PDB file of C-alpha atoms in Angstrom:
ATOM      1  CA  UNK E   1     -69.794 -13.075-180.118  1.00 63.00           C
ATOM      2  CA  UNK E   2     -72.092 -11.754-177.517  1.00 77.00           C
ATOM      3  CA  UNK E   3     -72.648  -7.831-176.788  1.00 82.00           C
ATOM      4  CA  UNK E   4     -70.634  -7.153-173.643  1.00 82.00           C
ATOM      5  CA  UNK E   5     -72.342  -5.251-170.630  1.00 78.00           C
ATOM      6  CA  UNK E   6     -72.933  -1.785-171.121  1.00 78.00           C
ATOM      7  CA  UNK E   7     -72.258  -1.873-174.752  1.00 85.00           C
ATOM      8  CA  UNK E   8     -73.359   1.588-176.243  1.00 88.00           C
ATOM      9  CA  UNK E   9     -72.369   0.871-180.094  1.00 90.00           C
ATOM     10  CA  UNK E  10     -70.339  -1.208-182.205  1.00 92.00           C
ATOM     11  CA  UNK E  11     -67.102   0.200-183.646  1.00 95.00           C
ATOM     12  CA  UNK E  12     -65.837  -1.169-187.347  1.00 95.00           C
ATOM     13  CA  UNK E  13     -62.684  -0.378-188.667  1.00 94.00           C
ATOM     14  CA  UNK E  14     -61.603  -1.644-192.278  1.00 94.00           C
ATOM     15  CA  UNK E  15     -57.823  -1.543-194.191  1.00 92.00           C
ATOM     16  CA  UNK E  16     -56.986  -2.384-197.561  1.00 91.00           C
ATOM     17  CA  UNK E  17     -53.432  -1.150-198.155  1.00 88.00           C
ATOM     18  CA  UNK E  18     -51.658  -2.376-201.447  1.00 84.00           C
ATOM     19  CA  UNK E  19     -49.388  -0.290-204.116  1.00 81.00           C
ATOM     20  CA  UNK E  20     -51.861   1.896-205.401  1.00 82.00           C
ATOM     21  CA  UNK E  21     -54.502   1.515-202.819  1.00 78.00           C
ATOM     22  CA  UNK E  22     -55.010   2.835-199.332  1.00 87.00           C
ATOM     23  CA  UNK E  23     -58.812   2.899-197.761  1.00 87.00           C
ATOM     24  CA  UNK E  24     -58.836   3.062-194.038  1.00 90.00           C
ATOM     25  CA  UNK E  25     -62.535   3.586-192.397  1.00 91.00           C
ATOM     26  CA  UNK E  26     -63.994   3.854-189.298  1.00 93.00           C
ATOM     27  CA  UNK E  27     -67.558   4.022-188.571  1.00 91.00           C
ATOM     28  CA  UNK E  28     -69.697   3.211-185.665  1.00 93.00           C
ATOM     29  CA  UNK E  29     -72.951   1.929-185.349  1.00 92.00           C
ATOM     30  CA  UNK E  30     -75.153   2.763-182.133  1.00 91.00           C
ATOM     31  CA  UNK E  31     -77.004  -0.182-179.797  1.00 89.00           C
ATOM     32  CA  UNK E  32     -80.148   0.749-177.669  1.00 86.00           C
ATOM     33  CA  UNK E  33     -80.141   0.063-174.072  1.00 80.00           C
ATOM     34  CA  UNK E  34     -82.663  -3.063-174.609  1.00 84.00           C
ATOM     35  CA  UNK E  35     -81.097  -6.690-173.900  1.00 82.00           C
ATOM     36  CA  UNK E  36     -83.662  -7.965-175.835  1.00 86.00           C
ATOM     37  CA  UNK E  37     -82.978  -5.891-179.003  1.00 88.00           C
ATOM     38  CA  UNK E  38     -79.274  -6.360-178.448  1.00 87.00           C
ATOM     39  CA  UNK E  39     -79.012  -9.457-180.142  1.00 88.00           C
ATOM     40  CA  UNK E  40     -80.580  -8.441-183.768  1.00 91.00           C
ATOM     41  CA  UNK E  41     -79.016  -5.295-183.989  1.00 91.00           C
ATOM     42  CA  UNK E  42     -75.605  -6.424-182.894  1.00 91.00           C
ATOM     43  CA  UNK E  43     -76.954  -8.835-186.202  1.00 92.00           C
ATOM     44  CA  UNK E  44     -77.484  -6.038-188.298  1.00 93.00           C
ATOM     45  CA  UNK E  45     -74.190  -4.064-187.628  1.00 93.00           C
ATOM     46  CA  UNK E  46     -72.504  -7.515-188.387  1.00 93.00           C
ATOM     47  CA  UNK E  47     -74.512  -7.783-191.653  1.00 94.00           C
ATOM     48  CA  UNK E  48     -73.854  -3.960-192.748  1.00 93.00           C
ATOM     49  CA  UNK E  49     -69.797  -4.771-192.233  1.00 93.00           C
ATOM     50  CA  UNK E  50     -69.867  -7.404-194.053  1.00 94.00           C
ATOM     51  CA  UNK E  51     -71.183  -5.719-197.003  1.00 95.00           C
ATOM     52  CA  UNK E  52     -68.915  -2.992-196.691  1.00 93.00           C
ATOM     53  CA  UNK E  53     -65.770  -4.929-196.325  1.00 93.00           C
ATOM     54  CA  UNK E  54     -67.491  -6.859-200.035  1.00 94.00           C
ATOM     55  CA  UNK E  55     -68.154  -3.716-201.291  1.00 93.00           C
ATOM     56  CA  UNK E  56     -63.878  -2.967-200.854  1.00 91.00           C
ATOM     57  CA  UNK E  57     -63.108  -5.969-201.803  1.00 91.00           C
ATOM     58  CA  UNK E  58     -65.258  -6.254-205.322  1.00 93.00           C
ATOM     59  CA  UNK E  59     -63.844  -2.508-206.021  1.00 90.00           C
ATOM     60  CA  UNK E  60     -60.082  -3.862-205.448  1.00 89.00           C
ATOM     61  CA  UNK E  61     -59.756  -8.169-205.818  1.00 90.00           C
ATOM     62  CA  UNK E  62     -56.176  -7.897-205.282  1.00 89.00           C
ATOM     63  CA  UNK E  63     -56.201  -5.872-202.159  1.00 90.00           C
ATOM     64  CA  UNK E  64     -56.739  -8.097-198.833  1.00 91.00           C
ATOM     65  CA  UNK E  65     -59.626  -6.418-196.628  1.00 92.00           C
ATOM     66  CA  UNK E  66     -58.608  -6.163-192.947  1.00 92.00           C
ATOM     67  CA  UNK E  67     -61.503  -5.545-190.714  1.00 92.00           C
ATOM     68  CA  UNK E  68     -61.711  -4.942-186.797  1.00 93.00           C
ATOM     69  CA  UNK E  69     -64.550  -4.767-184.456  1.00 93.00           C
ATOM     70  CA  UNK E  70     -65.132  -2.884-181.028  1.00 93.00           C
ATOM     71  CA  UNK E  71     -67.780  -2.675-178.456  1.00 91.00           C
ATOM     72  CA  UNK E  72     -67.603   0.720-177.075  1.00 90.00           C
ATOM     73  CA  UNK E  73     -68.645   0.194-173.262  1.00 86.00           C
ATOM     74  CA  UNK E  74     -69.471   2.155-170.853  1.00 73.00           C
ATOM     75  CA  UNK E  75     -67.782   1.270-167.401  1.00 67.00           C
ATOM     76  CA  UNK E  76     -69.926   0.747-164.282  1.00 63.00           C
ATOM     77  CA  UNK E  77     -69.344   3.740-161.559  1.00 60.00           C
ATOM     78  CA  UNK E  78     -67.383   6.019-164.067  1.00 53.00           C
ATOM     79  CA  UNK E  79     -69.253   9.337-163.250  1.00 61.00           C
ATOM     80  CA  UNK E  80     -68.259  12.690-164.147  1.00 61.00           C
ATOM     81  CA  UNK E  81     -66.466  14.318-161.509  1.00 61.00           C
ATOM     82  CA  UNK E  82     -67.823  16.690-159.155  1.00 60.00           C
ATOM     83  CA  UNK E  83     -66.548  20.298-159.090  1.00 57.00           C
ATOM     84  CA  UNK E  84     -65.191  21.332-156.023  1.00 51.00           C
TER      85      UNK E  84
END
């Protein structure tokens, strides 16, 4: 998947909801402005989820790990508005 346009950080968000278990988290994981370090540390924030979401799911084999991912973007002539 390629870093959209704009792309300010990454957003993960993992579930694991069974009988006795219930782990929601959210964290979020800021990109630099460079397209050329885009690539690797859209990489690294991959990597990092991954080994979360292992992390849950060594802790809790029986519990499926649902995991999401989000490019918070920032849209092209949204400015803050002007007072009057």
């Amino acid at each position: 998947m390629s870093v959209p346009a704009g792309a300010y950080a990454v957003q993960f968000t993992f579930t694991a909801y069974s009988d006795n278990v219930e782990i929601g988290t959210t964290f979020e994981i800021p990109l630099s402005s460079s397209p050329s370090q885009l690539p690797h540390e859209d990489a690294a924030a991959q990597a990092a989820a991954e080994a979360y979401r292992a992390a849950i799911a060594a802790a809790y084999p029986a519990v499926p790990v649902h995991a999401n991912r989000v490019y918070l973007c920032r849209q092209q002539g949204d400015t803050w508005p002007a007072s009057a």
